[in-house]
Tab-separated table of C-alpha atoms in Angstrom:
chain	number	residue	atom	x	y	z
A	1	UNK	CA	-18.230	11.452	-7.620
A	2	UNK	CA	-20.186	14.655	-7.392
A	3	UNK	CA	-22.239	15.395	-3.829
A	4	UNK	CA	-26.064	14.697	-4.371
A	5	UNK	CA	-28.544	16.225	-1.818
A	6	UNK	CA	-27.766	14.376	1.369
A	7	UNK	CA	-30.352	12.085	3.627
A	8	UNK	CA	-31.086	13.142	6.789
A	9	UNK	CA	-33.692	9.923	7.595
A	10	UNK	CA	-30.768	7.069	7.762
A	11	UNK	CA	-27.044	6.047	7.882
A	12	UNK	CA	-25.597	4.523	5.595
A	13	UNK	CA	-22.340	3.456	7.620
A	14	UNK	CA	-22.165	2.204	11.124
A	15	UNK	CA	-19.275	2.640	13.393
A	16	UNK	CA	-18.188	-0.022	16.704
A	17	UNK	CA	-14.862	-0.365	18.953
A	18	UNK	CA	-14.479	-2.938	21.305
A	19	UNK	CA	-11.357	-2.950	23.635
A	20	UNK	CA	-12.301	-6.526	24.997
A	21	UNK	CA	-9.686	-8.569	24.662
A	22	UNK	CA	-11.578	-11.505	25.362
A	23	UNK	CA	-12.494	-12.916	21.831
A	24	UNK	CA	-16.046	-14.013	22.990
A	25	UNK	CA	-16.773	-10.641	24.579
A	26	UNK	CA	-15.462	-8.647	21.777
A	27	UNK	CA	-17.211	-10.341	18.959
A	28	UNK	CA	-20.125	-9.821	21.236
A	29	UNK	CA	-19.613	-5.893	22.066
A	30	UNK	CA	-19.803	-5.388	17.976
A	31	UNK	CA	-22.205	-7.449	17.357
A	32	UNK	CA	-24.918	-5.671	19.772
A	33	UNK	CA	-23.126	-2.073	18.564
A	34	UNK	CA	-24.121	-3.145	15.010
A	35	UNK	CA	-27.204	-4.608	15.504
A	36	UNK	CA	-29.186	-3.561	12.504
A	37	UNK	CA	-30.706	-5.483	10.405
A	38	UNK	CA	-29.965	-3.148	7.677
A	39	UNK	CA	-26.500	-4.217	7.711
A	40	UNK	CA	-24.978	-6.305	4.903
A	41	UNK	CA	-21.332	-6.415	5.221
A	42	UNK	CA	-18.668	-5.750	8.159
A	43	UNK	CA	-15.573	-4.617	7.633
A	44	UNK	CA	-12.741	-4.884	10.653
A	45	UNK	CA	-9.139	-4.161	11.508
A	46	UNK	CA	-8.298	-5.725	15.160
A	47	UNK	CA	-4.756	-6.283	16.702
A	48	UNK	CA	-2.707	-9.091	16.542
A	49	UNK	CA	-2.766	-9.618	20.396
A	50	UNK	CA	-5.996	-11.198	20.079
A	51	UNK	CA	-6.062	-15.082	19.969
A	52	UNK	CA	-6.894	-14.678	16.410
A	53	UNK	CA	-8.325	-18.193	16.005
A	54	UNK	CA	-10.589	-18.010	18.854
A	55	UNK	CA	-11.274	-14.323	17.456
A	56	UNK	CA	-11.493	-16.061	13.921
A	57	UNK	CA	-14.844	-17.777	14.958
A	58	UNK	CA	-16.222	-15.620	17.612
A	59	UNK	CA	-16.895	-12.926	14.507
A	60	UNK	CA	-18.054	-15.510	12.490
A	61	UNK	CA	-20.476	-16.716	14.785
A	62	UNK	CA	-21.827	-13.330	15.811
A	63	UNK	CA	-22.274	-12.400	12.651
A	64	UNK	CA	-22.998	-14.953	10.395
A	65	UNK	CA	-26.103	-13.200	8.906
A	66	UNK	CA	-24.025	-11.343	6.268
A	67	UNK	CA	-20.588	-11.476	4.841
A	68	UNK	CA	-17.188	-10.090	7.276
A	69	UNK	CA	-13.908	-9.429	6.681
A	70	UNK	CA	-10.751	-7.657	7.930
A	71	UNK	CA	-6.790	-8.409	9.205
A	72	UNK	CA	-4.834	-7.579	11.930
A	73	UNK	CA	-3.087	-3.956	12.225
A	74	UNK	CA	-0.613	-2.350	13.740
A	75	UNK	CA	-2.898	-0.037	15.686
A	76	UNK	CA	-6.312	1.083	15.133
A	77	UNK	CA	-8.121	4.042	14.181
A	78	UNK	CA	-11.413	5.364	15.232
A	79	UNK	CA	-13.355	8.650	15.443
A	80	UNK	CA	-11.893	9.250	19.419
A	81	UNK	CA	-8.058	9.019	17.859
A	82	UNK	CA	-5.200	6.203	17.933
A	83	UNK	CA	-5.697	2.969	19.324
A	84	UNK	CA	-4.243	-0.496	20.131
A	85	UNK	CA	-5.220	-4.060	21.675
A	86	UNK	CA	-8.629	-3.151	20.419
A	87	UNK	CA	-10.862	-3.804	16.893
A	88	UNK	CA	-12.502	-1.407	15.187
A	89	UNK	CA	-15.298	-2.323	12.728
A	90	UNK	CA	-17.414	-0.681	10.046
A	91	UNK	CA	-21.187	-1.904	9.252
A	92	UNK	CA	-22.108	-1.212	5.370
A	93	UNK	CA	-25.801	-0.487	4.592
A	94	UNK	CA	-27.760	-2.864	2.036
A	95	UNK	CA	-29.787	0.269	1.681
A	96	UNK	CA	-26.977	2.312	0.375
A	97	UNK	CA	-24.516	-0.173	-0.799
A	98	UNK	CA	-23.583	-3.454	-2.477
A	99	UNK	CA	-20.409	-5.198	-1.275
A	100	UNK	CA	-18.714	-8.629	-2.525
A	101	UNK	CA	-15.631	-9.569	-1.188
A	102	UNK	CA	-12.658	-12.514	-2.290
A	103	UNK	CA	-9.739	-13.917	-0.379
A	104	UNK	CA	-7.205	-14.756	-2.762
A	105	UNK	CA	-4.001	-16.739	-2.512
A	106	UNK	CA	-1.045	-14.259	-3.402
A	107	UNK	CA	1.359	-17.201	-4.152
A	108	UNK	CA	0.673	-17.599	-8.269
A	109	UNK	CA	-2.051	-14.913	-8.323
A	110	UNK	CA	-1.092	-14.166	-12.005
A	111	UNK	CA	-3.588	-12.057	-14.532
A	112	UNK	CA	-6.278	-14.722	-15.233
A	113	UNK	CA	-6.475	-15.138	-11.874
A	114	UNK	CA	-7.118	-11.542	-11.238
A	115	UNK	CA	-9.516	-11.175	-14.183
A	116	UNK	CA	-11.357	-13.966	-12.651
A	117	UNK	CA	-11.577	-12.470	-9.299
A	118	UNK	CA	-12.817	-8.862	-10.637
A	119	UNK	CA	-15.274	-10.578	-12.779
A	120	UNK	CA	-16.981	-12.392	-9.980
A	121	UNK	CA	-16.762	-8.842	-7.895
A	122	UNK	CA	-18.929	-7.536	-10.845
A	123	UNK	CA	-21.148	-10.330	-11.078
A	124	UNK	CA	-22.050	-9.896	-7.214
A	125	UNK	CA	-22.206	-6.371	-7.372
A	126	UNK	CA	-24.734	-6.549	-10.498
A	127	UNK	CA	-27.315	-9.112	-8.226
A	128	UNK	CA	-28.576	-5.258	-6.235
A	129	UNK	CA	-26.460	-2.824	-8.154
A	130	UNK	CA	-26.782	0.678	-6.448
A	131	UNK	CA	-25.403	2.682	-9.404
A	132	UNK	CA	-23.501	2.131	-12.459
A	133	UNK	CA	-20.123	0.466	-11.915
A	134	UNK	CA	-17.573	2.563	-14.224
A	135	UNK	CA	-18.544	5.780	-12.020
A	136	UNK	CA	-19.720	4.499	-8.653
A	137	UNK	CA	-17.796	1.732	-7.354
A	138	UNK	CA	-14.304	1.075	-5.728
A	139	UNK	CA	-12.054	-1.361	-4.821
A	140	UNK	CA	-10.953	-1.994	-1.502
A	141	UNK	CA	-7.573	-4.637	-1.391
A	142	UNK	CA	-5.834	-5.655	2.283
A	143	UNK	CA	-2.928	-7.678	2.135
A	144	UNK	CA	-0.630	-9.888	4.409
A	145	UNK	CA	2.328	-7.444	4.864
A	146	UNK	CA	4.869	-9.412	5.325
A	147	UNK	CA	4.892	-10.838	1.707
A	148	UNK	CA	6.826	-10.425	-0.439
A	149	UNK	CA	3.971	-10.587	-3.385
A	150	UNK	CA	2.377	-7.568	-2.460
A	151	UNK	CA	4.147	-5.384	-5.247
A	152	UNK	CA	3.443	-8.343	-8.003
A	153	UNK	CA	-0.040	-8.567	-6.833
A	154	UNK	CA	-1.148	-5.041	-6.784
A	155	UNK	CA	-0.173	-5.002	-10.680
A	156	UNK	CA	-1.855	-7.548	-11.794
A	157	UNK	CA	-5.069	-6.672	-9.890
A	158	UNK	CA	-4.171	-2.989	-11.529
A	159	UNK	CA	-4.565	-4.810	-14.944
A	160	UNK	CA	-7.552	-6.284	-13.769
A	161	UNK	CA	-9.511	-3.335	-12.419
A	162	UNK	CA	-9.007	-1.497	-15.541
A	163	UNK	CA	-10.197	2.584	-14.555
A	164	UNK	CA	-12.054	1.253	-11.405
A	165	UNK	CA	-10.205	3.523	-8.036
A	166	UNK	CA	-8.642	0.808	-5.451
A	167	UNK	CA	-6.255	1.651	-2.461
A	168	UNK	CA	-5.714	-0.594	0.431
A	169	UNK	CA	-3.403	-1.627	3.247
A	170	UNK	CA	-0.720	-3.892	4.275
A	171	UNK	CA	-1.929	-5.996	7.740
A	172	UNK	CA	0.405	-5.650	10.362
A	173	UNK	CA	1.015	-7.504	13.816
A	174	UNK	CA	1.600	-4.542	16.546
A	175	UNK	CA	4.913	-4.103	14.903
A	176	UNK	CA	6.383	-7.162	16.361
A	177	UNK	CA	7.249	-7.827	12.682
A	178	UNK	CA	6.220	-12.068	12.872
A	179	UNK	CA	2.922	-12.655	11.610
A	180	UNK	CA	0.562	-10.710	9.552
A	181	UNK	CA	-2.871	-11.804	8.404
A	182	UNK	CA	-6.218	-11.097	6.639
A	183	UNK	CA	-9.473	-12.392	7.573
A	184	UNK	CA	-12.340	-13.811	5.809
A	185	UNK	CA	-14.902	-17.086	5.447
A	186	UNK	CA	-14.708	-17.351	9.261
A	187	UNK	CA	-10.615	-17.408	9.511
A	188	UNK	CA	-6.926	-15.442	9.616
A	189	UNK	CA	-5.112	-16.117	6.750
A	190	UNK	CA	-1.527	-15.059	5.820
A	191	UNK	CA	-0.023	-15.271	2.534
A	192	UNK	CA	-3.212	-14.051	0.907
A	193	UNK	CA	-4.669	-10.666	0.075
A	194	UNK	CA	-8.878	-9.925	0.356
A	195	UNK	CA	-10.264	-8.355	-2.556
A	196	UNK	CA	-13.540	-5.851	-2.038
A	197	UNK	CA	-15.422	-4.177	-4.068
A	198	UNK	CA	-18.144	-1.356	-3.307
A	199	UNK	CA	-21.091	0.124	-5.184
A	200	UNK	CA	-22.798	2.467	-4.394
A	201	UNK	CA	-24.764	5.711	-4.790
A	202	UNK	CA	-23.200	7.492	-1.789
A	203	UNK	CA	-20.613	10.169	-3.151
A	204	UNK	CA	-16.796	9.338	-2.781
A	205	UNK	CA	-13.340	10.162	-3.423
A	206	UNK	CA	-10.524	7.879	-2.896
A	207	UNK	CA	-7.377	9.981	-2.096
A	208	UNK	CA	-3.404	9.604	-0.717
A	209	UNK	CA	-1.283	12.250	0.979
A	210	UNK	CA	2.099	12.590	2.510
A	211	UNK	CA	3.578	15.435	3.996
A	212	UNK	CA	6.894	13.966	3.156
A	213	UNK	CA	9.108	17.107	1.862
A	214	UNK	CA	12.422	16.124	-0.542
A	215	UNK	CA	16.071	16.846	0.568
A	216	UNK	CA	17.550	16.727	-2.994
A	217	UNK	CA	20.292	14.448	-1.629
A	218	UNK	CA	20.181	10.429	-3.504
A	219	UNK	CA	20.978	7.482	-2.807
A	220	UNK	CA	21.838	4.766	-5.410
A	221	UNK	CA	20.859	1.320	-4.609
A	222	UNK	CA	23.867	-0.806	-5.942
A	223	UNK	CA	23.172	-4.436	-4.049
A	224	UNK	CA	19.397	-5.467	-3.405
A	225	UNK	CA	17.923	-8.705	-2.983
A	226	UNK	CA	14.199	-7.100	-4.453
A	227	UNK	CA	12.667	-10.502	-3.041
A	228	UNK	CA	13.455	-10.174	0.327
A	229	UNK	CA	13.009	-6.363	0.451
A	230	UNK	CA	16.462	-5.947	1.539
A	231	UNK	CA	18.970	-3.509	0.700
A	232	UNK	CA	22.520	-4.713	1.109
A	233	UNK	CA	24.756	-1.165	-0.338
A	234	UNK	CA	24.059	2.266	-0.943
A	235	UNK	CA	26.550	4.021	-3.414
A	236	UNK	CA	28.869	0.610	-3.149
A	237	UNK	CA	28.777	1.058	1.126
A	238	UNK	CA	27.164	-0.338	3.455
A	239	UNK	CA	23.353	0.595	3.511
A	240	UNK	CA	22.913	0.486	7.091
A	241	UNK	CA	26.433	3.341	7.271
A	242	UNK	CA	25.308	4.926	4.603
A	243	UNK	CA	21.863	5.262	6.243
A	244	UNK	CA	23.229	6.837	9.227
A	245	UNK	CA	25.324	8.910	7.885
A	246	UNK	CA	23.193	10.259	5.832
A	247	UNK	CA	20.203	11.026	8.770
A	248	UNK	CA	23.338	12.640	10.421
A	249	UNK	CA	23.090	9.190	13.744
A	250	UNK	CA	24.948	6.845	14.644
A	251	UNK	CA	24.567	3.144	13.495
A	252	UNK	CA	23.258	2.248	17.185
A	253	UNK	CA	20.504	4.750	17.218
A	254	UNK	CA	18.509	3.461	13.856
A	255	UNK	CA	14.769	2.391	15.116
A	256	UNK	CA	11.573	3.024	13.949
A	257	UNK	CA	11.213	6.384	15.198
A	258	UNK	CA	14.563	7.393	13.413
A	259	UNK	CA	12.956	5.895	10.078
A	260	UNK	CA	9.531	7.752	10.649
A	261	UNK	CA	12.123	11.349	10.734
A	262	UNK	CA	14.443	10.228	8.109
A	263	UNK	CA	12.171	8.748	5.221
A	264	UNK	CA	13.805	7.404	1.790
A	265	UNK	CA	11.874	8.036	-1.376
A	266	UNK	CA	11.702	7.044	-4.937
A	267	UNK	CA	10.517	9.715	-7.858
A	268	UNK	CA	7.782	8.258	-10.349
A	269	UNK	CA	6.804	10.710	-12.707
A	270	UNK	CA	6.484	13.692	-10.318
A	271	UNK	CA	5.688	12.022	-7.366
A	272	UNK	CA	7.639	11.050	-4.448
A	273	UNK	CA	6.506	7.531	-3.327
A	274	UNK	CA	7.822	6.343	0.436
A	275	UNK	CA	9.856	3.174	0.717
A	276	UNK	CA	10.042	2.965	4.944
A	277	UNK	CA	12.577	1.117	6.359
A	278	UNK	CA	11.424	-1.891	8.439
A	279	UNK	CA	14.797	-2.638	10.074
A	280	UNK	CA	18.675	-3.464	10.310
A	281	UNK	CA	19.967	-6.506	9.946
A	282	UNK	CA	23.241	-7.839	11.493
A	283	UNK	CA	25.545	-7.612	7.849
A	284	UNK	CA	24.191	-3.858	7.989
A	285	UNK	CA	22.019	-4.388	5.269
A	286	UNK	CA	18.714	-2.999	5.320
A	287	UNK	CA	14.979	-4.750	4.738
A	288	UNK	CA	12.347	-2.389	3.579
A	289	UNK	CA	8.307	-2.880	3.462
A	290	UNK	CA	8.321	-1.853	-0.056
A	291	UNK	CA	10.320	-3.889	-2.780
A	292	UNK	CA	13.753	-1.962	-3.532
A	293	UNK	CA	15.732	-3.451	-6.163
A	294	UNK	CA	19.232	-2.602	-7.768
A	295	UNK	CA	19.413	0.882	-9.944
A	296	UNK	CA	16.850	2.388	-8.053
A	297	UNK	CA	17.870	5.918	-6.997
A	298	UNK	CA	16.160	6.926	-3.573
A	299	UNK	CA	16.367	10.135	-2.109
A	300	UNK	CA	16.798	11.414	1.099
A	301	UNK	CA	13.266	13.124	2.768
A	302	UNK	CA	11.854	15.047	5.741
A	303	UNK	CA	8.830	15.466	7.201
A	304	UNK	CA	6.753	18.285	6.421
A	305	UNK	CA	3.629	19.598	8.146
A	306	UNK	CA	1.487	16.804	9.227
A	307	UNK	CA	-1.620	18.049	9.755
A	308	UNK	CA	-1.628	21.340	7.374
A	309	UNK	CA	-1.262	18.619	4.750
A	310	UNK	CA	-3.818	16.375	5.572
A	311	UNK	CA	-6.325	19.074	6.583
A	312	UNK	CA	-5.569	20.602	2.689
A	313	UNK	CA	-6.621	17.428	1.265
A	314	UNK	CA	-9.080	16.229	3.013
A	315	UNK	CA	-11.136	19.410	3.102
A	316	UNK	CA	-10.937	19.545	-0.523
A	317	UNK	CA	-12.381	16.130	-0.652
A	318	UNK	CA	-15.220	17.033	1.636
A	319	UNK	CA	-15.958	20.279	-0.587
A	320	UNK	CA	-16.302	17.970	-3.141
A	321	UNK	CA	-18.542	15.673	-1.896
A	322	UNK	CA	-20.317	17.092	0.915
A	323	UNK	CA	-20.081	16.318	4.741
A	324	UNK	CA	-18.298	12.678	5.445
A	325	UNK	CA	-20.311	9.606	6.162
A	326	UNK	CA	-17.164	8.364	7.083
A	327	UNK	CA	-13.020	8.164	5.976
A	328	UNK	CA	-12.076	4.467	5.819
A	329	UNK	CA	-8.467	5.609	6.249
A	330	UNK	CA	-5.069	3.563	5.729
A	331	UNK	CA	-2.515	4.613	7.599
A	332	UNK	CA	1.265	3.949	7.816
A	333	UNK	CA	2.398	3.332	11.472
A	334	UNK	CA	5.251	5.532	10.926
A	335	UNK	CA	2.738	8.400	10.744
A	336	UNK	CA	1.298	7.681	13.931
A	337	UNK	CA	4.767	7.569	15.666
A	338	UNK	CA	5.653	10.902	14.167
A	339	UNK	CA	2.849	12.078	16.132
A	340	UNK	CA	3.434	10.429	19.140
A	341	UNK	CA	7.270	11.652	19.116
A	342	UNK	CA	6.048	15.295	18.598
A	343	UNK	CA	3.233	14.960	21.346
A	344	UNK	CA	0.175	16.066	18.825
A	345	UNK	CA	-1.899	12.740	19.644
A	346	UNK	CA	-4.939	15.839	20.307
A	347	UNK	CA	-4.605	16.811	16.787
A	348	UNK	CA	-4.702	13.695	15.348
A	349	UNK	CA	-8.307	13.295	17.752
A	350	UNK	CA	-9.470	16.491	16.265
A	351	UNK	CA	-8.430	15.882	12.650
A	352	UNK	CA	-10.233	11.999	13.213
A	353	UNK	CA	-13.049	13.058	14.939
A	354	UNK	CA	-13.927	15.601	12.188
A	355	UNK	CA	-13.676	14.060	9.652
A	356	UNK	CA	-14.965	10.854	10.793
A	357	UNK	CA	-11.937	8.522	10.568
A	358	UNK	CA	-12.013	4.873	10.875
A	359	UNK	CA	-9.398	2.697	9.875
A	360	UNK	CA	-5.695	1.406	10.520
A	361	UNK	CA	-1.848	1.736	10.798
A	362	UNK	CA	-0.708	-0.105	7.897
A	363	UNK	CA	2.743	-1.453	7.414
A	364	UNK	CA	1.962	-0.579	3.411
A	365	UNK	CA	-0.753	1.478	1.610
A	366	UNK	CA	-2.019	0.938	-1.642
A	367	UNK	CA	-3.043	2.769	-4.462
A	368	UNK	CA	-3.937	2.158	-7.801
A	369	UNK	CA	-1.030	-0.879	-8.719
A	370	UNK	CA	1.147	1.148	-6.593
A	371	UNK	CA	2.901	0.414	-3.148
A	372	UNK	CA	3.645	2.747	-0.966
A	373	UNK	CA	4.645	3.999	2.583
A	374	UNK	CA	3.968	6.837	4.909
A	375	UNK	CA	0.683	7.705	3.631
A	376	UNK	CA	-2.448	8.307	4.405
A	377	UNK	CA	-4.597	6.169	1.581
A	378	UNK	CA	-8.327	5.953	1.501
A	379	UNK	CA	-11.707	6.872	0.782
A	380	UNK	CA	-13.748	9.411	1.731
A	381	UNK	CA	-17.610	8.520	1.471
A	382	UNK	CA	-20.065	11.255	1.347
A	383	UNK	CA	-23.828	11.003	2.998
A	384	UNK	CA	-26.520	8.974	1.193
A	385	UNK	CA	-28.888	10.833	-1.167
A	386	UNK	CA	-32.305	12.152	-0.085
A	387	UNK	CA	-33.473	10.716	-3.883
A	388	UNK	CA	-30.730	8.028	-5.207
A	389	UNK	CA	-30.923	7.919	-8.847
A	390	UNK	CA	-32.304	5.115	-10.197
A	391	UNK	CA	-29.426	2.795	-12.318
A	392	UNK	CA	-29.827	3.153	-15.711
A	393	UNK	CA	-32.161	0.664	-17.940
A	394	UNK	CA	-29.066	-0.812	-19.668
A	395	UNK	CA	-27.662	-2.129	-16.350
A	396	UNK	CA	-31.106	-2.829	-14.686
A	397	UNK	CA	-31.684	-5.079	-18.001
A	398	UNK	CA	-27.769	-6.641	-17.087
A	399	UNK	CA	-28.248	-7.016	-13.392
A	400	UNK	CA	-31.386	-8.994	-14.064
C-alpha cells in the first residue's frame, strides 16, 4: 500500500511489556498500559514460563471489553531489544482498524474448512470496514509449533486467502522443545492455529528476509519420515555424520548455536527457503521444524550480514510507506542466537528501536502457504492518515 499523508492527532497502535511473572500482576501491568478505550483488539506473545492457565484467565478478565489473542514464544521482542520471561502486547485502534480473529483446530482443517474460516474473517471485517479488502487487509496466522500440520495447514489457508498477504509464526516454549500453544476465547490451546485478519486504512507492507548466503555444496535427503520432521540419511549416511561433517564439527558439538551457523536450505524457484534443525536424536537421525521429506535436495548455507540485510529491506519498506507505526515482526530464535553468539545484542536495540519492532522468536515463520526458518517475517504498518479515504459505495452498500 502506498503512504497517505500521515496523522499527527492519534495512534493508531499501542505498545505494553510486562516482566511480571505473576499472572495476576501481569495481566494487570497491560491492562492499565493499554487503557484506552479506543482499543479494539490485543494482540500478545508471552513466554511459556508463565502458568499459562492462570495467565489464560487473568488476560481474559482484564480485558474482556474487546477481543485478545496470542501464544507463547521463545523470547520476546519489543522496541528496547530481546527479551524473555516477559509478554509483550500490541493494542489495535477501532479508529484505524478492523480486526476478527478464529482459533481453528489444525487436526482435519481441510479446504472447506478454511474457506469457511476466511469467509467469516470477511464477514467481520465488512460490519466497520476501514478500506476495501482486496488492497487493504492482511492476514495474520500463529500456529502451535510443534505440529506437525503446520505445512498442510498453511496451504490450504493459501487456497483460501486467494491474493490476500498473510505471514505468521510458529509458538514456541523457551526452547525447551515440550509444549507450544496459541491463545484465544480466554485459553492456551495446542494443536490449533489462530487465524487474523486486519483492515485497515493505515499503509503496510508485509515482507521476509534472511541474510542466509548459499555454499553451493547439497545434500540429498534419501530416508525421511516427512511426518515427524525427521531426517534419518543424507546421501545414504547417517544425517546426523553427514551433518557434521559437512559444518566441518564433531558429532558431540551439534546444538542450537551450531545450527543457527550452519543452516540447511531448500531452492524454490529462486529462493532459498531455511529448514533449521531442531535437534539430534539418539539413531543420529535428525528432526527439523520444517517438514523434510525424501528427494529433497538441501544445500549447505552461511550466514551473511545480519543487519546490512535487514536494514536494506526494511528501509525500503519504510520509503515506501512512510515512517513505521510499528513492525509486528516474526522472528526465528536462531536469529536471535546468532546475535547473541557474535555479541551485537546493541544492534539488534538500535535496528528495533528504530524501526519500532514488536514481536517474537518463532520456532517457524510463515509466508504466503509457505514455511520457513531463519527469517525475519512480518508487517510493517505505516502511520494513520490525516484524511482516510472513505470505502467505496460498492462496499459501504455490502458492509451494510
Amino acid at each position: 500500500m502506498p503512504a497517505l499523508q500521515p496523522s499527527a492527532q492519534h495512534r493508531a497502535i499501542f505498545s505494553a511489556a510486562t516482566y511480571q511473572l505473576d499472572a495476576t500482576k501481569a495481566a494487570r501491568e497491560l491492562a492499565m498500559q493499554l487503557d484506552d478505550e479506543d482499543i479494539g483488539f490485543v494482540l500478545f506473545f508471552c513466554s511459556a514460563a508463565y502458568d499459562l492457565d492462570a495467565l489464560g484467565r487473568e488476560m481474559n478478565q482484564a480485558f474482556s471489553h474487546c477481543e485478545v489473542m496470542g501464544c507463547t514464544t521463545a523470547g520476546e521482542l519489543m522496541p528496547s531489544g530481546y527479551a524473555k520471561s516477559s509478554i509483550s502486547a500490541l493494542g489495535f485502534s477501532r479508529r484505524d482498524f478492523k480486526v476478527s480473529g478464529r482459533r481453528v483446530s489444525l487436526d482435519g482443517f481441510d479446504l472447506q474448512s478454511a474457506q469457511l474460516c476466511v469467509s467469516d474473517l470477511m464477514d467481520a471485517c465488512q460490519q466497520d470496514l476501514k478500506a476495501p479488502i482486496n488492497t487493504n487487509t492482511f492476514v495474520l496466522t500463529l500456529i502451535d509449533g510443534l505440529s506437525p500440520n503446520e505445512e498442510r495447514f498453511l496451504v490450504t489457508l493459501d487456497t483460501a486467502l486467494g491474493r490476500l498477504p498473510h505471514f505468521g509464526g510458529s509458538a514456541g516454549d523457551d526452547v525447551n522443545l515440550a509444549n507450544t500453544h496459541v491463545y484465544s476465547e480466554g485459553a492456551f490451546h495446542s494443536e490449533s492455529a489462530i487465524v487474523v485478519m486486519f483492515n485497515t486504512h493505515c499503509p503496510f507492507e508485509v515482507f521476509t528476509t534472511h541474510h542466509i548466503e548459499s555454499l553451493d555444496s547439497k545434500l540429498v535427503v534419501t530416508d525421511a519420515d516427512c511426518t515427524a520432521r525427521r531426517v534419518h540419511e543424507f546421501n545414504a549416511e547417517p544425517a546426523a555424520e553427514v551433518y557434521a561433517r559437512e559444518a566441518g564439527i564433531s558429532l558431540e558439538d551439534l546444538r542450537p548455536e551450531i545450527y543457527a551457523l550452519h543452516p540447511l536450505a531448500v531452492l524454490i524457484g529462486d529462493q532459498y527457503y531455511v529448514r533449521s534443525i531442531q535437534k539430534v536424536n539418539d539413531d543420529l537421525s535428525l528432526d527439523f521444524y520444517c517438514a523434510v521429506d525424501d528427494g529433497i535436495v538441501v544445500t549447505a548455507m552461511r550466514p551473511g550480514d545480519l543487519f546490512a540485510d535487514m536494514d536494506a529491506k526494511l528501509s525500503a519498506i519504510q520509503s515506501r510507506i512512510g515512517e513505521p507505526e510499528l513492525t509486528l515482526a516474526c522472528d526465528c530464535f536462531l536469529r536471535r542466537l546468532e546475535i547473541e553468539q557474535k555479541m551485537m545484542r546493541d544492534k539488534a536495540k538500535m535496528m528495533f528501536r528504530r524501526f519500532n519492532f514488536v514481536g517474537f522468536n518463532t520456532y517457524g515463520e510463515q509466508l504466503n502457504g509457505i514455511h520457513m526458518n531463519q527469517t525475519l517475517t512480518g508487517v510493517m504498518i505505516g502511520k494513520p492518515p490525516a484524511h482516510p479515504p472513505k470505502v467505496p459505495l460498492a462496499v459501504e452498500r455490502k458492509a451494510g
